[in-house]
Coordinates of C-alpha atoms in Angstrom, one line a residue:
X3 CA 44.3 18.5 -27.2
X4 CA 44.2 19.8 -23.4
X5 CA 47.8 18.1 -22.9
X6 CA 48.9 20.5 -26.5
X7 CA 47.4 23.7 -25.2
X8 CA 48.2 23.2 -21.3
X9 CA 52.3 22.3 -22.6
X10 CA 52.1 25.5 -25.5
X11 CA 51.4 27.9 -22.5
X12 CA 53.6 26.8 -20.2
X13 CA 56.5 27.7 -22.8
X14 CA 55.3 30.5 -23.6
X15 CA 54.6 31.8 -19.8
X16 CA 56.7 29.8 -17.9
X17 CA 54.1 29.6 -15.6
X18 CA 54.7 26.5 -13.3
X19 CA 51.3 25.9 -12.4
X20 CA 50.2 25.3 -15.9
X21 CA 52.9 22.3 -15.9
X22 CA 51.0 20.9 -12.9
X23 CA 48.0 20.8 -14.5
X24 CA 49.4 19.3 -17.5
X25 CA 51.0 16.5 -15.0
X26 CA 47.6 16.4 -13.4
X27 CA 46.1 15.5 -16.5
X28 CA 48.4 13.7 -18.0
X29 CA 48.0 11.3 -15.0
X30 CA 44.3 11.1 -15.0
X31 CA 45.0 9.8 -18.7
X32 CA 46.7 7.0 -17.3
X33 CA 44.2 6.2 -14.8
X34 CA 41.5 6.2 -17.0
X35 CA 43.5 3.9 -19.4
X36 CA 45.1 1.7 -16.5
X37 CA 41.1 1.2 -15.5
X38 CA 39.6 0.8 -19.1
X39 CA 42.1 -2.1 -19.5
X40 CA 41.0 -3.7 -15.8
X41 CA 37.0 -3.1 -16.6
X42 CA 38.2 -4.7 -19.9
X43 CA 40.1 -8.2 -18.4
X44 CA 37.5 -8.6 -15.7
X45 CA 34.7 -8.5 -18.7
X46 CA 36.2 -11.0 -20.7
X47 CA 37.1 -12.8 -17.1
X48 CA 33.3 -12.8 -16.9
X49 CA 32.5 -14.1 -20.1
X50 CA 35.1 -17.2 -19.9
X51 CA 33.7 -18.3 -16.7
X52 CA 30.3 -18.1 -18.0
X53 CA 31.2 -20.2 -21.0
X54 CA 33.2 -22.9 -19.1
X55 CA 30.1 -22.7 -16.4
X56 CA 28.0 -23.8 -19.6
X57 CA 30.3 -26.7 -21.2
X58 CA 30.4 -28.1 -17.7
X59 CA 26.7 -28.0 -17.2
X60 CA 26.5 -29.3 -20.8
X61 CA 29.5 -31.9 -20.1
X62 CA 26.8 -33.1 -16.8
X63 CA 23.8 -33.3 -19.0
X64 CA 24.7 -35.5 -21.1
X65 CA 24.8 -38.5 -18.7

């Protein structure tokens, strides 16, 4: 919506800050996708090594 309003008065002004800001933002976008998809490996990272912690300790128990 931002991106759609920041790019609509840039043509209409011409105004080359309000292009910046639409890179700007446009950027942050990326980083906040770029670090939703790490948070998101790293969780299920997590939960793999938790469940392969628990078939060995199951694998151990029963000898």
């Amino acid at each position: 919506m931002i991106k759609k309003i920041a790019w609509n008065a840039f043509k209409n002004t011409g105004d080359l800050n309000t292009y910046l800001e639409l890179k700007q933002i446009q950027n942050i976008e990326q980083q906040i996708k770029e670090q939703d998809q790490n948070n998101i490996i790293l969780k299920n990272e997590q939960q793999m090594e938790e469940h392969n912690g628990n078939s060995k300790n199951e694998w151990y128990n029963n000898f």
